[in-house]
Short mmCIF file of C-alpha atoms in Angstrom, two decimals:
data_model
loop_
_atom_site.label_atom_id
_atom_site.label_comp_id
_atom_site.label_asym_id
_atom_site.label_seq_id
_atom_site.Cartn_x
_atom_site.Cartn_y
_atom_site.Cartn_z
CA UNK A 4 -0.26 0.02 -0.15
CA UNK A 5 1.61 3.57 -1.23
CA UNK A 6 2.44 5.61 1.86
CA UNK A 7 0.11 9.21 1.62
CA UNK A 8 2.32 11.78 0.67
CA UNK A 9 2.44 14.69 3.15
CA UNK A 10 1.06 18.29 1.08
CA UNK A 11 3.79 20.91 1.66
CA UNK A 12 1.72 23.23 3.56
CA UNK A 13 4.69 26.21 4.34
CA UNK A 14 3.38 29.26 3.67
CA UNK A 15 4.74 33.07 4.07
CA UNK A 16 2.57 36.26 3.28
CA UNK A 17 4.73 39.06 2.01
CA UNK A 18 3.24 42.53 1.89
CA UNK A 19 4.97 45.09 -0.63
CA UNK A 20 3.93 49.00 -0.60
CA UNK A 21 3.56 50.70 -3.86
CA UNK A 22 3.59 54.58 -3.56
CA UNK A 23 2.67 54.52 -6.76
CA UNK A 24 -0.34 53.54 -6.47
CA UNK A 25 -0.79 54.13 -2.79
CA UNK A 26 -1.92 50.14 -2.26
CA UNK A 27 -0.41 47.30 -0.50
CA UNK A 28 0.22 44.25 -2.23
CA UNK A 29 -0.31 40.62 -0.93
CA UNK A 30 1.73 37.89 -1.66
CA UNK A 31 0.96 34.43 -0.60
CA UNK A 32 4.01 32.33 -0.95
CA UNK A 33 4.43 28.48 -0.86
CA UNK A 34 7.51 25.98 -1.60
CA UNK A 35 7.42 26.36 -5.47
CA UNK A 36 6.58 30.03 -5.90
CA UNK A 37 3.21 32.47 -5.40
CA UNK A 38 0.26 31.20 -5.20
CA UNK A 39 -2.45 34.23 -4.77
CA UNK A 40 -1.45 37.81 -5.51
CA UNK A 41 -3.69 41.09 -4.33
CA UNK A 42 -4.08 45.03 -4.27
CA UNK A 43 -5.67 46.37 -1.03
CA UNK A 44 -6.32 49.72 0.43
CA UNK A 45 -4.46 50.33 3.76
CA UNK A 46 -7.12 50.76 5.07
CA UNK A 47 -8.10 47.41 4.48
CA UNK A 48 -5.11 46.08 6.23
CA UNK A 49 -6.16 48.27 9.28
CA UNK A 50 -9.10 46.48 9.27
CA UNK A 51 -7.60 43.18 8.98
CA UNK A 52 -5.15 43.77 12.10
CA UNK A 53 -7.80 45.54 14.26
CA UNK A 54 -10.32 42.70 13.66
CA UNK A 55 -7.86 40.18 14.45
CA UNK A 56 -6.27 41.75 17.91
CA UNK A 57 -7.75 40.32 20.89
CA UNK A 58 -6.75 40.78 24.74
CA UNK A 59 -8.31 40.19 27.90
CA UNK A 60 -6.74 42.89 29.28
CA UNK A 61 -8.71 45.87 31.04
CA UNK A 62 -8.63 49.25 32.13
CA UNK A 63 -10.05 50.09 35.66
CA UNK A 64 -11.70 52.84 36.18
CA UNK A 65 -11.58 52.86 39.80
CA UNK A 66 -14.91 53.96 42.27
CA UNK A 67 -16.56 56.87 40.04
CA UNK A 68 -17.32 60.45 41.05
CA UNK A 69 -21.32 61.06 42.11
CA UNK A 70 -23.07 61.85 38.95
CA UNK A 71 -20.46 60.81 36.60
CA UNK A 72 -22.00 60.56 33.18
CA UNK A 73 -19.23 59.57 31.02
CA UNK A 74 -15.62 57.93 31.28
CA UNK A 75 -12.76 57.34 28.53
CA UNK A 76 -9.51 55.90 28.93
CA UNK A 77 -6.29 54.83 28.16
CA UNK A 78 -3.46 53.38 29.24
CA UNK A 79 -1.61 57.39 30.28
CA UNK A 80 -5.19 59.34 30.91
CA UNK A 81 -9.15 59.32 31.85
CA UNK A 82 -11.36 61.90 30.47
CA UNK A 83 -14.80 62.23 32.70
CA UNK A 84 -17.62 63.82 31.97
CA UNK A 85 -19.53 65.06 35.28
CA UNK A 86 -23.06 66.56 36.45
CA UNK A 87 -23.01 69.39 38.67
CA UNK A 88 -26.07 68.89 41.24
CA UNK A 89 -25.08 72.28 42.94
CA UNK A 90 -27.17 75.31 41.90
CA UNK A 91 -25.01 77.62 44.82
CA UNK A 92 -21.47 78.42 44.61
CA UNK A 93 -19.02 81.29 46.20
CA UNK A 94 -17.82 83.19 43.19
CA UNK A 95 -15.16 85.84 43.56
CA UNK A 96 -14.79 88.81 40.59
CA UNK A 97 -11.66 90.86 40.74
CA UNK A 98 -11.83 92.53 44.04
CA UNK A 99 -15.83 91.31 44.70
CA UNK A 100 -16.94 88.03 46.51
CA UNK A 101 -20.35 86.64 46.20
CA UNK A 102 -21.30 83.69 48.59
CA UNK A 103 -23.75 81.36 48.22
CA UNK A 104 -24.55 83.03 44.36
CA UNK A 105 -26.73 81.28 42.08
CA UNK A 106 -25.49 79.11 39.32
CA UNK A 107 -27.27 77.57 36.40
CA UNK A 108 -26.91 73.89 35.65
CA UNK A 109 -23.65 73.35 34.59
CA UNK A 110 -21.38 70.08 33.50
CA UNK A 111 -17.52 69.56 33.70
CA UNK A 112 -15.12 67.65 31.72
CA UNK A 113 -11.96 66.68 33.29
CA UNK A 114 -8.74 65.27 31.65
CA UNK A 115 -6.97 63.20 34.10
CA UNK A 116 -3.34 62.00 33.78
CA UNK A 117 -2.08 58.21 34.77
CA UNK A 118 -0.47 60.27 38.04
CA UNK A 119 -4.32 61.73 39.33
CA UNK A 120 -2.97 65.60 38.06
CA UNK A 121 -5.71 67.53 35.76
CA UNK A 122 -4.64 67.98 32.55
CA UNK A 123 -7.06 70.33 31.01
CA UNK A 124 -11.23 71.00 31.63
CA UNK A 125 -13.92 71.80 29.93
CA UNK A 126 -17.52 73.10 31.39
CA UNK A 127 -20.71 74.05 29.90
CA UNK A 128 -24.54 75.09 30.35
CA UNK A 129 -27.43 72.39 30.26
CA UNK A 130 -30.70 72.51 30.85
CA UNK A 131 -32.29 72.11 33.83
CA UNK A 132 -33.47 68.54 33.65
CA UNK A 133 -32.19 64.74 33.75
CA UNK A 134 -29.45 64.65 31.34
CA UNK A 135 -29.48 62.75 28.59
CA UNK A 136 -27.04 63.00 25.01
CA UNK A 137 -30.24 65.34 23.20
CA UNK A 138 -29.81 67.77 26.48
CA UNK A 139 -30.06 71.12 25.32
CA UNK A 140 -26.61 73.11 25.98
CA UNK A 141 -26.28 76.98 25.79
CA UNK A 142 -23.64 79.58 26.13
CA UNK A 143 -22.10 80.47 29.25
CA UNK A 144 -23.07 83.76 30.07
CA UNK A 145 -19.90 84.48 32.33
CA UNK A 146 -16.34 84.08 31.56
CA UNK A 147 -12.90 82.34 31.08
CA UNK A 148 -14.71 79.64 28.61
CA UNK A 149 -13.90 79.39 25.20
CA UNK A 150 -16.37 78.79 22.16
CA UNK A 151 -15.57 75.12 22.64
CA UNK A 152 -15.94 74.84 26.30
CA UNK A 153 -12.23 75.02 27.27
CA UNK A 154 -11.62 76.48 30.56
CA UNK A 155 -8.65 79.02 30.58
CA UNK A 156 -7.58 78.78 34.45
CA UNK A 157 -4.56 81.67 33.83
CA UNK A 158 -1.92 80.88 36.44
CA UNK A 159 -3.61 78.77 38.97
CA UNK A 160 -2.37 75.37 39.54
CA UNK A 161 -4.85 72.61 38.29
CA UNK A 162 -5.46 70.07 41.40
CA UNK A 163 -4.57 66.69 41.54
CA UNK A 164 -6.36 63.93 42.80
CA UNK A 165 -4.71 60.35 44.49
CA UNK A 166 -8.90 59.07 44.56
CA UNK A 167 -10.75 59.55 41.45
CA UNK A 168 -14.06 59.46 43.48
CA UNK A 169 -13.13 62.80 44.93
CA UNK A 170 -13.14 64.88 41.49
CA UNK A 171 -16.65 65.60 42.70
CA UNK A 172 -15.33 68.40 44.07
CA UNK A 173 -13.69 69.65 40.96
CA UNK A 174 -16.92 71.71 40.02
CA UNK A 175 -16.80 74.07 43.33
CA UNK A 176 -12.71 74.35 42.77
CA UNK A 177 -13.18 75.71 39.56
CA UNK A 178 -16.20 78.17 40.20
CA UNK A 179 -14.14 79.32 43.10
CA UNK A 180 -10.88 80.37 41.49
CA UNK A 181 -10.66 84.61 40.70
CA UNK A 182 -12.43 85.55 37.71
CA UNK A 183 -11.60 88.14 35.24
CA UNK A 184 -13.35 89.60 32.07
CA UNK A 185 -11.75 87.57 29.26
CA UNK A 186 -13.41 85.95 26.87
CA UNK A 187 -16.44 87.67 28.09
CA UNK A 188 -19.20 88.27 26.03
CA UNK A 189 -22.60 90.15 26.37
CA UNK A 190 -24.01 88.64 23.45
CA UNK A 191 -24.00 85.08 25.41
CA UNK A 192 -26.82 86.52 28.06
CA UNK A 193 -30.46 87.95 26.88
CA UNK A 194 -30.07 90.74 28.59
CA UNK A 195 -26.68 92.36 27.37
CA UNK A 196 -25.51 93.30 30.38
CA UNK A 197 -21.85 93.78 31.17
CA UNK A 198 -20.12 91.10 33.43
CA UNK A 199 -19.75 93.23 36.35
CA UNK A 200 -23.74 94.65 35.72
CA UNK A 201 -24.93 90.17 35.04
CA UNK A 202 -23.58 89.54 38.86
CA UNK A 203 -25.26 92.44 40.41
CA UNK A 204 -28.72 91.73 38.70
CA UNK A 205 -28.19 87.95 39.36
CA UNK A 206 -26.75 87.88 43.17
CA UNK A 207 -30.46 87.74 44.35
CA UNK A 208 -32.10 86.00 41.77
CA UNK A 209 -33.44 81.74 42.23
CA UNK A 210 -31.53 79.93 39.69
CA UNK A 211 -34.70 78.97 37.68
CA UNK A 212 -34.21 82.75 36.26
CA UNK A 213 -31.23 81.54 34.30
CA UNK A 214 -33.78 79.87 32.13
CA UNK A 215 -36.24 82.66 31.57
CA UNK A 216 -34.05 85.85 31.52
CA UNK A 217 -30.68 84.64 30.88
CA UNK A 218 -29.46 81.85 28.88
CA UNK A 219 -29.20 81.77 25.06
CA UNK A 220 -29.17 78.48 23.44
CA UNK A 221 -25.92 77.57 21.42
CA UNK A 222 -27.06 75.16 19.22
CA UNK A 223 -25.18 72.24 20.69
CA UNK A 224 -26.72 69.17 22.93
CA UNK A 225 -24.70 67.60 25.53
CA UNK A 226 -23.89 64.22 23.00
CA UNK A 227 -21.40 66.78 21.28
CA UNK A 228 -20.41 68.26 24.64
CA UNK A 229 -19.47 65.06 25.62
CA UNK A 230 -18.03 63.44 22.36
CA UNK A 231 -15.56 66.80 21.73
CA UNK A 232 -13.88 65.63 25.00
#
């Protein structure tokens, strides 16, 4: 009886980059020569490699802070969006301190490095409702906030948190920093008041007054604020 012949399945895959065509040439080789040839795009190669990767490694968030809406993280940093339940804060404008000052409903975004240091932050005003991705947002009526929501903190040192749960204290810290007129825009309050006049006008008001007489919609949603982080 004849012995079965074992087929040679030795196989190599060779990738060649064609700069002229902007493609990747895939050649499959076995003993004796090329058995297949194909041109693919760089994007196809990415999807092929990405789809073949699997890992059982997990990134742990730790104990999340109260009212945390969203977390995105890598091995070196974490981004959090938290909803602020408080409608009063102690604020400082130039040489004036306003204690227990009314504020609208705010959300805060933080990018925190692996060592717990806050690298940068953003903030926005949301509708006074249970937050969802479709929750309407408004222009921040005061100062030091860029159009994209990033906060200018000047020379103030941002905190470092040993416990992630402690970032619930960040809104109070940020709102308590001394304020000025940088990036203040009268068009961001319905009454077109100056910064100083706006603070004086609001100091004895109820937080709900913002939503009837002050805030100007910015055309964005909470979901868009989160996705910009």
